[in-house]
Amino acid sequence: MKIIIVGLGKVGVKLTDRLSQENEYDITVVDLSNKAVQKVTNDFDVMGVVGSGASIEILKEAGIQDADILIAVTGSDELNLLTCLVAKKSGNCQTIARVRKPEYSKEINMLKDDLGLAMVINPELTAASEMARVLRFPSAIDIDTFAKGRVEILKFKLDEGSVLHDLRISEMGRKLQCDVLVCGVEREDKVFIPGGDFVLKQGDFVSIIAAPHNGSAFFEKIGIKTNRVKNTMIVGGGDTAFYLAYQLLQKGIDVKIIEQKQERCEELCQLLPKATVIHGDGTDNKLLLEEGIECAESFVALTNIDEENILLSLFAKSKSKGKLITKINRIAYDEVINNLNLDTTIYPKNITTEYILRFVRAMNNSLDSNVETLHYILDGKAEALEFKIGDNSPVSGVPIEKLNIKKNILVACIIRNGKIIIPRGKDIIEKGDNVIIVTATTGFNDVSDILE
Amino acid sequence: MNYRIILYTLGWVLNIEALAMCLPLVCALIYGESEVCTFLISIAVCLVFGLPFTVRQPKNKSMYAREGFTSVALSWIVMSIFGALPFVISGSIPNFIDALFETVSGFTTTGASILTDIEILPKSIIFWRSFTHWIGGMGVLVFIVAVLPLCGGSNMYLIKAESPGPSVSKLVPKVKSTAKLLYGIYILLTAVQIILLLLGDMNVFEALTLSFGTAGTGGFGILNSSIGSYSAYVQIVITVFMILFGIDFSVYYLILIRNFKAAFRSDEVKGYLGIILSAIILITINCFSRFDGLAEAIRHVSFTVGSIITTTGYSTVDFDKWPEFSRAILVGLMFIGACAGSTGGGMKVSRIIILLKSIVKEIKIAAHPRSTHKLTMNGRVIEHETVRGVNVYFVSYFVIYALSVLIVSMNNFDFTTNFTAVAATINNIGPGLNLVGPTGNFSFFSPVSKLVFIMDMLIGRLEIFPMLVLFSRYTWKR
């Protein structure tokens, strides 16, 4: 499949990285900067064209006539939209554009339909939605939803003295009487997709898959509080903060935003009448203490500077027991940051990449099945994919324990007619089901890829 | 530096070399020569050294510029050393330095020979000699990238190091597909030439060996008179194909995908053909009286011009005896070379074009200091880094050239011989003038000079920097 990526900023490079690793795609990248193109073509197995993506000539050189997908992720929304428009006229491909300005977010559906875009991504909005979801369930470090919200994968940390410590997974069901499945464990730097014999230890990061109410029940049983936060302190009043505050206020959560620029404060005041807007420097510890960081139930660091966000969260951690969320835009030191134990870190570029990858994979599907949802779990080392089972699928009609499934793959959940089934060995996948697979190998496009 | 991946690459180079040696083995079997044992031993030795390194893929497959360059340079040295085995073992060229010279001359598609009489050699040895041209023409590492599942975009460094030209780019997004396409076009053109030669009343052996020599723009002939004794038809076919193999292969790719507009936009190809035409006209006028009529004159002159500019090195007449003006033009053509992205040698027409355009730009800036100029080629702006690279290449080239002439002159031969001998080796042509002219050879040089020539041939084929990188401490420092 031929893909053209226009714009080699953070998301563009990350996309190129992930897509070129999957080896199935012929990728051409376009950017105005010669240096950026050189760097990417040196690091990855792709072709590069230097020029503006909105120019027909450049697109022709990049092969727009044969392309299947064009992804416009430059820094300018207008350029992205224009590129997609030109691409649609010169070729016959699906177009994806990144449009982040809040002014456009209201008319986004009209833009999408009129310009024939297959997908519009607003990274700030999706990051904010992800944060809002986490705040709903503060004990979880990470939440990913599947099957339109009917199934969730929740990641939490096994604390000291937890009832799950030294428990074998096969005993868990019997002891706790819960309908959940452990689909992944991270211990030190390694990732495990556990079988029944796996023993959980404290300090593990455990990912479970369950329907939302079963998930809450499970957390209560193991003694982790599941209450929603009642208030949030946000440092940084950018677009992400706006989207997040909007969603939280709708759910009845109190929001306090600390923003440095006077003008922006006034804007936010107008846009979010129910929020408390504080004009001040969020890195000033005294201000944070004054505004009650010690009793805040959650703290979200959303400045534009990653390092500040990390320090703010560390400070908040030392002062309060609330839920912490940190936004990291740029730096790639994921593992180091994880060792700081900052609760949840959100990487907007990863979220955007995930969304786009999901779409690309779904397009690259074969006959009977396709990828409906895709999430990177276990710190990007594993994937959870939701497939729809069509006719003649090789995995249907046979009991799961009899299927010749490759190593390190788990059939985590079956959704049949709206009902969630946590599968045991004797269960059989049927046509029309949605199946969630957890795997440590990337690049599955079809559910039959799980078989040997 | 990732030594494991370098050794892995070297291992595969040896395995492929062993595979390549199977062809002359078959030839020896067909002709019933005793060299069957020679090739069996050589194949065995290659595999003994090659297989242990390739049994397992290294865990760390990362290959950056450093590993790319050293892999290429070491591969060519190792390939040449092992490729000399058949010559030594069969006794055809008992002296190892001589055998190494001949092998390096083969792989680098130079075509300079230390043999005084080619025709007494066994057919399979002559076959191996010519086949080395074919392998070295497109490159053994390009072949490896096309065929083996070495993963990652970092394979681009291998192809960049081995392919000639100021800036190497891909034909299609994937490196592997690009390599496959290049080899596909290469094999196709060779096959067409073989068929055309067979139609010209040649036997299979001759058609194969001469096509190998043309495709790689090498120049090893199988008769002592090079191409002089073949029919006019054969000479014309070889002329045409020499020139074709000197054209950038990406132009052929563009023609294949029917993008004719882009194909004919190449300034380099236009320059190349223009130079060929002007040279033919000038030399024909200068040498007219030596030939029987215009047709014969044009035939021999075009053959010679085509042979020298593409750095093939075949000859139909002794051009050493031509008037000085023609000889001077030929020496000039030796330096210009063929197009980048072809199998030819020399400095490459695109570099010459960039240098000339730089001169014009300097003149304009000298007259009008505040004006801004950008160099363009093929309708595209040439990046400053590329121009800088070409300038440094030019300087390094001449420094190495001067040093080589200096060392070789210790053998006390005349200046024209020394000068054109180095020109013939560093540009991978083959014959020079005077003592190393088309009727001469390199046998009389001392072993030291032969080693200098060996280095020059490798430096020329790999375009200087991969070889120099090998000798720099900076590369090997952790």
Tab-separated table of N, CA and C in Angstrom, chain A residues 20 23-28 34-35 38 41-47 50 57 61, chain B residues 64 151-154 156-157 160 170-177 265 380 383 385:
chain	number	residue	atom	x	y	z
A	20	SER	N	7.151	2.521	8.713
A	20	SER	CA	8.221	1.874	7.952
A	20	SER	C	8.654	0.594	8.635
A	23	ASN	N	6.947	-2.650	7.343
A	23	ASN	CA	7.467	-3.272	6.128
A	23	ASN	C	6.494	-3.490	4.997
A	24	GLU	N	5.215	-3.148	5.224
A	24	GLU	CA	4.272	-3.502	4.164
A	24	GLU	C	3.950	-2.329	3.282
A	25	TYR	N	4.402	-1.160	3.719
A	25	TYR	CA	3.949	0.028	3.032
A	25	TYR	C	5.096	0.671	2.278
A	26	ASP	N	4.764	1.263	1.110
A	26	ASP	CA	5.731	2.083	0.389
A	26	ASP	C	5.473	3.518	0.790
A	27	ILE	N	6.415	4.123	1.496
A	27	ILE	CA	6.151	5.439	2.078
A	27	ILE	C	6.994	6.503	1.405
A	28	THR	N	6.355	7.621	1.087
A	28	THR	CA	7.088	8.774	0.585
A	28	THR	C	6.787	9.937	1.513
A	34	ASN	N	14.793	20.675	3.536
A	34	ASN	CA	15.663	19.651	2.977
A	34	ASN	C	16.314	18.812	4.070
A	35	LYS	N	16.684	19.487	5.171
A	35	LYS	CA	17.360	18.765	6.252
A	35	LYS	C	16.449	17.708	6.855
A	38	GLN	N	16.189	14.785	4.532
A	38	GLN	CA	17.429	14.002	4.536
A	38	GLN	C	17.505	13.116	5.758
A	41	THR	N	15.023	10.202	5.535
A	41	THR	CA	15.371	9.173	4.551
A	41	THR	C	16.635	8.431	4.948
A	42	ASN	N	17.475	9.055	5.775
A	42	ASN	CA	18.639	8.325	6.250
A	42	ASN	C	18.267	7.322	7.333
A	43	ASP	N	17.278	7.698	8.165
A	43	ASP	CA	16.959	6.832	9.290
A	43	ASP	C	15.978	5.726	8.938
A	44	PHE	N	15.115	5.981	7.973
A	44	PHE	CA	14.080	4.985	7.664
A	44	PHE	C	14.069	4.653	6.185
A	45	ASP	N	13.493	3.515	5.865
A	45	ASP	CA	13.498	3.033	4.486
A	45	ASP	C	12.354	3.670	3.709
A	46	VAL	N	12.448	4.990	3.475
A	46	VAL	CA	11.373	5.682	2.762
A	46	VAL	C	11.976	6.596	1.712
A	47	MET	N	11.136	7.086	0.809
A	47	MET	CA	11.606	8.019	-0.208
A	47	MET	C	11.242	9.433	0.217
A	50	VAL	N	11.426	17.029	-1.447
A	50	VAL	CA	11.484	18.323	-0.775
A	50	VAL	C	10.569	19.295	-1.494
A	57	GLU	N	2.618	19.670	-8.408
A	57	GLU	CA	3.844	19.076	-8.969
A	57	GLU	C	4.567	18.213	-7.968
A	61	GLU	N	5.229	14.236	-8.008
A	61	GLU	CA	6.543	13.613	-7.861
A	61	GLU	C	6.530	12.583	-6.751
B	64	TYR	N	25.002	2.085	10.530
B	64	TYR	CA	25.004	3.500	10.216
B	64	TYR	C	26.068	3.788	9.180
B	151	CYS	N	17.607	-6.065	7.418
B	151	CYS	CA	16.467	-5.178	7.506
B	151	CYS	C	16.819	-3.731	7.772
B	152	GLY	N	15.890	-2.894	7.566
B	152	GLY	CA	16.014	-1.516	7.990
B	152	GLY	C	16.375	-0.558	6.891
B	153	GLY	N	16.137	0.676	7.149
B	153	GLY	CA	16.450	1.714	6.177
B	153	GLY	C	17.930	1.946	6.116
B	154	SER	N	18.651	1.389	7.078
B	154	SER	CA	20.078	1.651	7.105
B	154	SER	C	20.811	0.989	5.960
B	156	MET	N	20.478	1.705	3.119
B	156	MET	CA	20.751	2.750	2.156
B	156	MET	C	22.217	3.136	2.200
B	157	TYR	N	22.824	3.060	3.402
B	157	TYR	CA	24.233	3.437	3.507
B	157	TYR	C	25.109	2.521	2.668
B	160	LYS	N	24.608	3.534	-0.944
B	160	LYS	CA	25.228	4.845	-1.181
B	160	LYS	C	26.731	4.714	-1.290
B	170	LYS	N	17.109	6.857	-4.349
B	170	LYS	CA	16.396	5.623	-4.659
B	170	LYS	C	15.493	5.822	-5.870
B	171	LEU	N	15.124	4.696	-6.475
B	171	LEU	CA	14.166	4.758	-7.572
B	171	LEU	C	12.754	4.692	-7.024
B	172	VAL	N	12.596	3.839	-6.002
B	172	VAL	CA	11.284	3.651	-5.384
B	172	VAL	C	11.502	3.718	-3.866
B	173	PRO	N	10.433	3.881	-3.089
B	173	PRO	CA	10.634	4.072	-1.655
B	173	PRO	C	11.479	3.015	-0.950
B	174	LYS	N	11.312	1.755	-1.314
B	174	LYS	CA	12.045	0.758	-0.542
B	174	LYS	C	13.416	0.492	-1.139
B	175	VAL	N	14.408	0.411	-0.285
B	175	VAL	CA	15.780	0.167	-0.717
B	175	VAL	C	15.881	-1.162	-1.443
B	176	LYS	N	15.236	-2.185	-0.893
B	176	LYS	CA	15.320	-3.520	-1.481
B	176	LYS	C	14.753	-3.516	-2.898
B	177	SER	N	13.605	-2.841	-3.068
B	177	SER	CA	13.003	-2.804	-4.400
B	177	SER	C	13.890	-2.048	-5.373
B	265	ARG	N	14.787	14.663	-19.451
B	265	ARG	CA	15.145	15.954	-18.882
B	265	ARG	C	16.562	15.946	-18.316
B	380	ARG	N	16.333	20.992	-10.946
B	380	ARG	CA	16.257	20.973	-9.480
B	380	ARG	C	17.441	21.744	-8.917
B	383	GLU	N	21.836	21.104	-3.771
B	383	GLU	CA	22.101	21.552	-2.408
B	383	GLU	C	23.560	21.896	-2.215
B	385	GLU	N	25.494	21.205	0.138
B	385	GLU	CA	26.308	20.070	0.611
B	385	GLU	C	26.815	19.228	-0.542
